[in-house]
Each structure stands twice: as C-alpha cells, then as structure tokens.
C-alpha cells in the first residue's frame, strides 16, 4: 500500500449528488454535496425518477469540483469508491455507472460501499482516533438499528426497526403538520419552541432492542386529525417536542442498555437523524451519567455525503472486501 492512499468517492443513493477526496480514510480534502431538496420540496418528498435524472445532470460537475477543491486531477487518485446500496435504484445506477467508467478508464480499483457502513465511517472523519469496537446507533431516513461494530468490516445487528425508520417517521409527522420536506430538521427546530405536554396513545410494546416507529407516527397523525375534525387549533410546537422526546428517549435508553449489557464503553451515532439536537443533548448527557463515551459526526458528515463513503472504502480496501469490477450492479435493498 502506498504511503498516502487517495480515494475519489461518489454517493448518489437518494437525492444528494456528492463527490469527495479522502486520504487514508481519515482526511477529507473536499466534500461537494449538490442537494436536490429545492426540486423535491414541491412534491413533498423525493420523486425517484426526478432524482436520477438530476444526478445525471449534476454528477460530472460535482466530481470535477471535488477534484479541483482538493487540487487534484483524475491522475492523482489511487482508487474510486461508490455507494452501491441501499437506496433508490435509478439514483444508485448513476453513481455506480460513473464510478465504473472512471475505474476502467484510469485502470484503478473500484470499491463498492454499503451506504450504512458509510454513515458509520462519517465518525472516523470526525474523530481521527476512533476505532472499533463500539456500539453504533444507526438513525437514518431508511434505517434504524443498534449494531455491534466489532471491527471496521464486522458488524452484528442487535436490534432494528420492525417497520418505519426513525427519519421516515420525522418526515411523516412533518408532513401531517404541513412543515414541508425534509421534515426532520423542521420538527427539530419547531420542537425547541414547544412543551412536552401531549400524551399520545402509546402502543404497549415490548420489543427488546427492536424499534417500531409506525405506531408513533400514526398516534401523531390521529391526534392531529381529531383536532382538525373538531376545528381546534393545532399546537404544532408541542406536538413536535412531545413526539421528538418520545422517540429520542427510546433511542437513548435502548442504545445505552445494549452498550452496558454487551460490555462496551462507546456509543457512536450514524445517519441523518444524528443531526437532531434533542438526540445529541440527551445521549451525551445520559452517556456521561453511565460513563460511556458518546460520538456524533460533524454536521457535514451526518446527512448523505461522499466523504463518509471514501472513509468506509479505505477500510474495506485494507481488508480486501468490496473490491468490485465493471460487473458491479446497484443493490437497492442491500442489508446491513
Ligand atoms: O442518512 P440520511 O441523510 O439519508 C438516508 O440514508 O436515509 O437521513 C435523512 C433523514 C431524513 O429522514 C431527515 O428528515 C432526517 O434524516 N434528519 C433529521 C434531522 N436532520 C435530518 N431528523 C431529525 N432531526 C434532524 N435535525
Ligand atoms: Zn443516508
């Protein structure tokens, strides 16, 4: 292995077109993210066909900007990494095709990365000394899980959602309140002005380390619909905070229980919902009380970005996993 291993990483699994240059899995020289939020906002969510068409328009410029910002040309990179799942098939296809073409043209290795392993690796960029083993709480728009990260490439699922992902439930609550897309940051902001006074009809579940967010989302929707039918005002701020506290308390309690019972001393949070301010505040403070070290990625590495893919790719390459070739296809339902 060369002294400095420089990876060009590409991420197009949903509605962000992103490219990044990452050195030795830990140093991010550039991380360009072209968001399509403005385009999808008017539809209230991501429209897959529209997303893939916009990736096609954006990708070449995004890659060139990432190279330029790092002061690189294509000739300076040692490998190309790409997210090949999970995600929207048409969106993944754009990144995968682009990466295959670059790998073939430059005759450099192609590294296929699982999007969720990428989210976990966002923390390796934020904390240069962080190494497994640890417990990871994955909270994104498509996944929610507690994972035992035994090594860079060995993960074991301890618990996961049985229905909706936590980010998805934030988005759906935002939608019923008319807050727009993506909903998580909007619920987060409004919750800061609210009071935690609403007792939603709580499903009586005993799920161990698993989660269920569909019932919580439905409880909020039913609460709002009842007020609408009675033509009463909707206390949006209180609804946001009461829902957020309900979700955050469960995420904190289960990840701390898992960490303690499995004998770990670190909890690492990954995925878009790691940007949530209530989750950050509560988990930091509860971990401190339990003598557990707690890690949240820098904000730029919370939601989808290519730098996290470049970091995960480096550790995959070191262990000889994920090495792909021109036969690589996207896997929209790739599991953890
Ligand atoms: O990880 P991510 O960027 O994409 C997926 O891999 O799914 O996560 C996006 C999710 C969305 O559901 C979004 O609403 C949520 O992360 N999110 C938040 C916050 N920022 C993003 N949820 C709650 N609070 C936030 N501040
Ligand atoms: Zn993601």
Coordinates of C-alpha atoms and ligand atoms in Angstrom, one line a residue:
X1 CA 0.0 0.0 0.0
X2 CA 1.3 3.5 -0.9
X3 CA 2.0 5.8 2.0
X4 CA -1.0 8.0 1.2
X5 CA -4.0 6.3 -0.4
X6 CA -6.2 8.8 -2.1
X7 CA -9.8 7.8 -2.9
X8 CA -12.3 9.6 -5.0
X9 CA -15.7 8.7 -3.5
X10 CA -19.2 9.1 -5.0
X11 CA -22.6 9.0 -3.3
X12 CA -25.9 9.2 -5.2
X13 CA -28.2 6.8 -3.3
X14 CA -31.1 9.3 -2.7
X15 CA -31.4 13.0 -3.6
X16 CA -27.9 14.2 -2.9
X17 CA -25.2 14.1 -5.6
X18 CA -21.9 14.1 -3.8
X19 CA -18.2 13.5 -4.5
X20 CA -15.2 13.7 -2.2
X21 CA -11.5 13.2 -1.9
X22 CA -10.4 11.2 1.2
X23 CA -6.9 10.4 2.1
X24 CA -6.1 7.3 4.2
X25 CA -9.7 7.0 5.3
X26 CA -9.4 9.9 7.8
X27 CA -8.6 13.2 6.0
X28 CA -11.3 14.8 3.9
X29 CA -9.8 17.1 1.3
X30 CA -13.1 18.0 -0.3
X31 CA -16.7 17.0 0.1
X32 CA -19.1 18.5 -2.5
X33 CA -22.8 17.9 -1.9
X34 CA -25.3 19.1 -4.5
X35 CA -28.7 18.8 -2.9
X36 CA -32.0 18.4 -4.8
X37 CA -34.1 19.5 -1.9
X38 CA -35.4 22.5 -3.7
X39 CA -36.5 20.3 -6.6
X40 CA -38.3 17.7 -4.5
X41 CA -39.9 20.1 -1.9
X42 CA -42.8 20.9 -4.2
X43 CA -43.7 17.2 -4.4
X44 CA -43.4 16.8 -0.5
X45 CA -40.8 14.1 -0.9
X46 CA -38.2 12.5 -3.2
X47 CA -39.5 11.5 -6.6
X48 CA -37.2 8.7 -7.7
X49 CA -37.3 9.3 -11.5
X50 CA -36.7 13.0 -11.0
X51 CA -33.8 12.3 -8.6
X52 CA -32.0 10.0 -11.0
X53 CA -32.3 12.5 -13.9
X54 CA -30.9 15.3 -11.7
X55 CA -28.0 13.0 -10.7
X56 CA -27.1 12.6 -14.3
X57 CA -27.1 16.3 -14.9
X58 CA -25.0 17.1 -11.8
X59 CA -22.5 14.3 -11.3
X60 CA -19.8 15.3 -13.7
X61 CA -19.6 18.8 -12.3
X62 CA -19.7 17.6 -8.7
X63 CA -16.8 15.2 -9.3
X64 CA -14.8 17.9 -11.1
X65 CA -15.4 20.4 -8.2
X66 CA -14.3 17.8 -5.7
X67 CA -11.1 17.2 -7.6
X68 CA -10.5 21.0 -8.0
X69 CA -11.1 21.8 -4.4
X70 CA -8.5 19.1 -3.4
X71 CA -6.1 20.5 -6.0
X72 CA -6.2 17.1 -7.7
X73 CA -6.6 15.8 -11.3
X74 CA -8.0 12.3 -12.1
X75 CA -4.4 11.1 -12.4
X76 CA -3.8 11.8 -8.6
X77 CA -6.4 9.3 -7.3
X78 CA -5.5 5.7 -6.3
X79 CA -9.0 4.2 -6.2
X80 CA -12.6 5.1 -6.8
X81 CA -15.4 4.3 -4.3
X82 CA -19.1 4.3 -4.8
X83 CA -22.3 3.6 -2.8
X84 CA -24.0 0.5 -4.5
X85 CA -26.8 0.1 -2.0
X86 CA -29.2 0.6 -0.2
X87 CA -31.1 3.4 -1.9
X88 CA -33.1 4.3 -5.0
X89 CA -32.1 2.1 -7.9
X90 CA -32.1 4.8 -10.6
X91 CA -30.1 7.1 -8.3
X92 CA -27.6 4.4 -7.4
X93 CA -27.2 3.5 -11.0
X94 CA -25.9 6.9 -11.9
X95 CA -23.1 6.8 -9.3
X96 CA -22.2 3.2 -10.0
X97 CA -22.0 3.7 -13.8
X98 CA -19.9 6.8 -13.4
X99 CA -17.5 5.1 -10.9
X100 CA -17.2 2.0 -13.2
X101 CA -16.3 4.2 -16.1
X102 CA -13.6 6.1 -14.1
X103 CA -12.2 2.8 -12.8
X104 CA -12.0 1.3 -16.3
X105 CA -10.6 4.4 -17.9
X106 CA -7.9 5.0 -15.3
X107 CA -7.3 1.3 -14.5
X108 CA -7.7 1.9 -10.8
X109 CA -9.5 -0.2 -8.2
X110 CA -13.3 0.2 -7.8
X111 CA -14.6 -0.2 -4.2
X112 CA -18.3 -0.9 -3.6
X113 CA -19.6 0.6 -0.4
X114 CA -22.7 -0.2 1.7
X115 CA -24.4 3.2 2.4
X116 CA -24.9 2.4 6.1
X117 CA -21.2 1.4 6.6
X118 CA -20.5 4.8 5.1
X119 CA -22.7 6.6 7.7
X120 CA -20.8 4.8 10.4
X121 CA -17.5 5.9 8.9
X122 CA -18.6 9.5 8.9
X123 CA -17.4 9.3 12.5
X124 CA -13.8 8.2 11.5
X125 CA -13.5 11.5 9.7
X126 CA -14.7 13.5 12.7
X127 CA -12.7 11.6 15.3
X128 CA -9.3 10.6 13.9
X129 CA -8.5 8.3 16.9
X130 CA -11.9 6.5 16.9
X131 CA -11.6 2.7 16.2
X132 CA -13.9 -0.2 16.7
X133 CA -15.2 -2.0 18.8
X134 CA -18.2 0.1 19.8
X135 CA -22.0 0.1 19.7
X136 CA -23.4 2.1 16.8
X137 CA -26.9 3.6 16.8
X138 CA -27.9 4.0 13.1
X139 CA -30.6 6.5 12.6
X140 CA -31.3 7.5 9.0
X141 CA -34.2 8.1 6.7
X142 CA -34.2 4.4 5.6
X143 CA -32.7 2.5 8.6
X144 CA -32.8 2.4 12.4
X145 CA -30.7 -0.2 14.2
X146 CA -28.4 -0.9 17.1
X147 CA -25.2 -2.5 15.8
X148 CA -22.2 -4.1 17.4
X149 CA -19.3 -2.8 15.3
X150 CA -16.7 -5.4 16.2
X151 CA -14.1 -4.3 13.6
X152 CA -14.1 -2.0 10.6
X153 CA -15.8 -4.6 8.5
X154 CA -17.5 -6.9 11.0
X155 CA -20.9 -5.7 12.2
X156 CA -23.7 -7.6 14.1
X157 CA -27.2 -6.3 14.3
X158 CA -28.5 -6.2 17.9
X159 CA -31.9 -4.7 17.1
X160 CA -33.6 -2.8 14.3
X161 CA -36.9 -1.3 13.4
X162 CA -39.8 -3.6 12.6
X163 CA -41.5 -1.0 10.3
X164 CA -40.6 2.6 9.6
X165 CA -37.2 4.1 10.0
X166 CA -36.9 6.9 12.5
X167 CA -36.1 9.6 9.9
X168 CA -39.1 8.5 7.9
X169 CA -41.3 9.0 11.0
X170 CA -39.9 12.5 11.4
X171 CA -40.7 13.2 7.8
X172 CA -44.3 11.9 8.1
X173 CA -45.0 13.9 11.2
X174 CA -43.7 17.0 9.5
X175 CA -45.9 16.2 6.5
X176 CA -49.1 16.0 8.6
X177 CA -48.2 19.2 10.2
X178 CA -47.6 20.9 6.8
X179 CA -44.0 21.6 7.6
X180 CA -42.5 20.5 4.3
X181 CA -39.7 18.2 3.3
X182 CA -37.3 17.0 4.6
X183 CA -39.2 17.0 7.9
X184 CA -36.6 16.1 10.5
X185 CA -34.8 19.5 10.7
X186 CA -38.2 21.3 10.7
X187 CA -39.6 19.2 13.5
X188 CA -36.3 19.6 15.4
X189 CA -36.5 23.5 15.0
X190 CA -40.2 23.7 16.0
X191 CA -39.8 21.4 19.0
X192 CA -37.4 24.0 20.6
X193 CA -40.4 26.3 21.0
X194 CA -42.8 23.6 22.3
X195 CA -43.8 22.0 25.6
X196 CA -43.6 18.2 26.2
X197 CA -47.2 18.0 27.4
X198 CA -49.0 15.8 24.9
X199 CA -49.6 12.1 25.9
X200 CA -50.1 10.3 22.6
X201 CA -51.9 7.0 22.7
X202 CA -48.8 4.8 23.3
X203 CA -48.8 1.3 21.9
X204 CA -48.0 -1.3 24.6
X205 CA -45.0 -2.9 23.0
X206 CA -42.2 -5.0 24.4
X207 CA -39.7 -5.1 21.6
X208 CA -36.4 -5.6 23.4
X209 CA -33.7 -3.9 21.3
X210 CA -36.0 -3.6 18.3
X211 CA -38.0 -0.5 17.4
X212 CA -41.4 0.4 15.9
X213 CA -42.0 3.9 14.7
X214 CA -45.1 3.3 12.6
X215 CA -47.4 3.3 15.6
X216 CA -45.8 6.5 17.0
X217 CA -46.3 8.3 13.6
X218 CA -49.9 7.0 13.5
X219 CA -50.6 8.2 17.0
X220 CA -49.5 11.7 16.0
X221 CA -51.5 11.7 12.8
X222 CA -54.7 10.6 14.6
X223 CA -54.1 13.3 17.3
X224 CA -53.9 15.9 14.5
X225 CA -56.9 14.6 12.6
X226 CA -59.1 14.6 15.7
X227 CA -58.2 18.3 16.4
X228 CA -58.9 19.1 12.7
X229 CA -62.3 17.5 12.8
X230 CA -63.2 19.4 16.0
X231 CA -61.9 22.6 14.2
X232 CA -59.5 23.2 17.1
X233 CA -56.1 24.9 16.7
X234 CA -53.1 22.5 16.2
X235 CA -50.3 23.1 18.7
X236 CA -47.6 22.3 16.3
X237 CA -44.7 23.1 18.6
X238 CA -46.0 21.0 21.4
X239 CA -46.7 18.1 19.0
X240 CA -43.1 18.3 17.6
X241 CA -41.5 18.3 21.1
X242 CA -43.7 15.6 22.5
X243 CA -43.1 13.3 19.5
X244 CA -39.4 14.0 19.5
X245 CA -39.0 13.3 23.2
X246 CA -40.9 10.0 22.8
X247 CA -38.6 8.9 20.0
X248 CA -35.3 10.2 21.5
X249 CA -36.0 8.7 24.9
X250 CA -36.4 5.2 23.4
X251 CA -33.3 5.6 21.2
X252 CA -31.2 6.6 24.1
X253 CA -32.5 4.0 26.5
X254 CA -32.1 1.1 24.2
X255 CA -28.6 2.0 22.9
X256 CA -27.3 2.6 26.5
X257 CA -28.9 -0.7 27.7
X258 CA -27.3 -2.6 24.7
X259 CA -23.9 -0.9 25.3
X260 CA -23.9 -1.8 29.0
X261 CA -25.2 -5.3 28.7
X262 CA -22.7 -6.2 26.0
X263 CA -19.8 -4.6 27.9
X264 CA -18.8 -1.8 25.5
X265 CA -17.7 1.7 26.6
X266 CA -18.6 3.7 23.4
X267 CA -21.7 4.6 21.5
X268 CA -21.3 6.0 18.0
X269 CA -24.3 7.6 16.3
X270 CA -24.7 7.5 12.5
X271 CA -27.2 8.6 9.8
X272 CA -29.2 11.8 9.1
X273 CA -31.1 11.8 12.4
X274 CA -27.7 12.1 14.2
X275 CA -28.1 15.9 13.4
X276 CA -31.1 16.0 15.7
X277 CA -30.4 18.4 18.6
X278 CA -32.5 16.6 21.2
X279 CA -30.9 13.3 20.5
X280 CA -27.4 14.9 20.7
X281 CA -28.2 16.6 24.0
X282 CA -29.9 13.6 25.7
X283 CA -27.5 10.9 24.6
X284 CA -24.4 13.0 25.5
X285 CA -25.8 13.6 29.0
X286 CA -27.1 10.1 29.6
X287 CA -23.8 8.5 28.4
X288 CA -21.9 10.8 30.7
X289 CA -24.0 9.6 33.7
X290 CA -23.3 6.0 32.6
X291 CA -19.6 6.5 32.0
X292 CA -20.0 5.8 28.3
X293 CA -18.1 7.8 25.6
X294 CA -20.5 9.2 23.0
X295 CA -19.7 10.2 19.4
X296 CA -21.8 12.1 16.9
X297 CA -20.3 13.0 13.5
X298 CA -19.7 16.6 12.5
X299 CA -22.8 18.0 10.9
X300 CA -21.3 17.9 7.3
X301 CA -21.0 14.1 7.8
X302 CA -24.5 13.4 9.3
X303 CA -26.7 13.5 6.2
X304 CA -25.7 11.9 2.9
X305 CA -22.2 12.8 1.7
X306 CA -19.4 11.1 -0.3
X307 CA -16.6 11.7 2.3
X308 CA -18.1 9.0 4.6
X309 CA -18.1 6.6 1.6
X310 CA -14.4 7.4 1.0
X311 CA -13.6 6.6 4.6
X312 CA -15.6 3.3 4.6
X313 CA -14.0 2.3 1.3
X314 CA -10.5 2.7 2.7
X315 CA -11.1 0.3 5.5
X316 CA -12.9 -2.1 3.1
X317 CA -9.9 -2.0 0.7
X318 CA -7.4 -2.6 3.6
X319 CA -9.4 -5.8 4.5
X320 CA -9.8 -6.8 0.9
X321 CA -13.6 -6.5 0.9
X322 CA -15.8 -4.6 -1.5
X323 CA -13.3 -4.8 -4.4
X324 CA -15.5 -4.7 -7.5
X325 CA -15.3 -4.5 -11.3
X326 CA -17.3 -3.4 -14.3
X327 CA -19.9 -6.1 -13.5
X328 CA -21.0 -4.2 -10.3
X329 CA -24.8 -3.5 -10.1
X330 CA -26.7 -1.4 -7.6
X331 CA -28.5 -3.3 -4.9
X332 CA -31.4 -1.1 -3.8
X333 CA -32.3 -3.3 -0.8
X334 CA -28.8 -4.1 0.4
X335 CA -29.0 -5.1 4.0
X336 CA -26.6 -4.2 6.9
Ligands
LIG1 O1 -29.0 9.5 6.4 P1 -29.8 10.4 5.6 O2 -29.2 11.7 5.1 O3 -30.4 9.6 4.4 C1 -30.7 8.3 4.4 O4 -29.7 7.5 4.3 O5 -31.9 7.9 4.6 O6 -31.1 10.7 6.6 C2 -32.1 11.5 6.1 C3 -33.1 11.6 7.3 C4 -34.4 12.3 6.8 O7 -35.5 11.5 7.2 C5 -34.3 13.6 7.6 O8 -35.6 14.1 8.0 C6 -33.6 13.2 8.9 O9 -32.6 12.3 8.4 N1 -33.0 14.3 9.6 C7 -33.3 14.7 10.8 C8 -32.6 15.9 11.1 N2 -31.8 16.2 10.0 C9 -32.0 15.2 9.1 N3 -34.2 14.2 11.7 C10 -34.4 14.8 12.9 N4 -33.7 15.9 13.2 C11 -32.8 16.5 12.4 N5 -32.2 17.6 12.8
LIG2 ZN1 -28.0 8.1 4.3

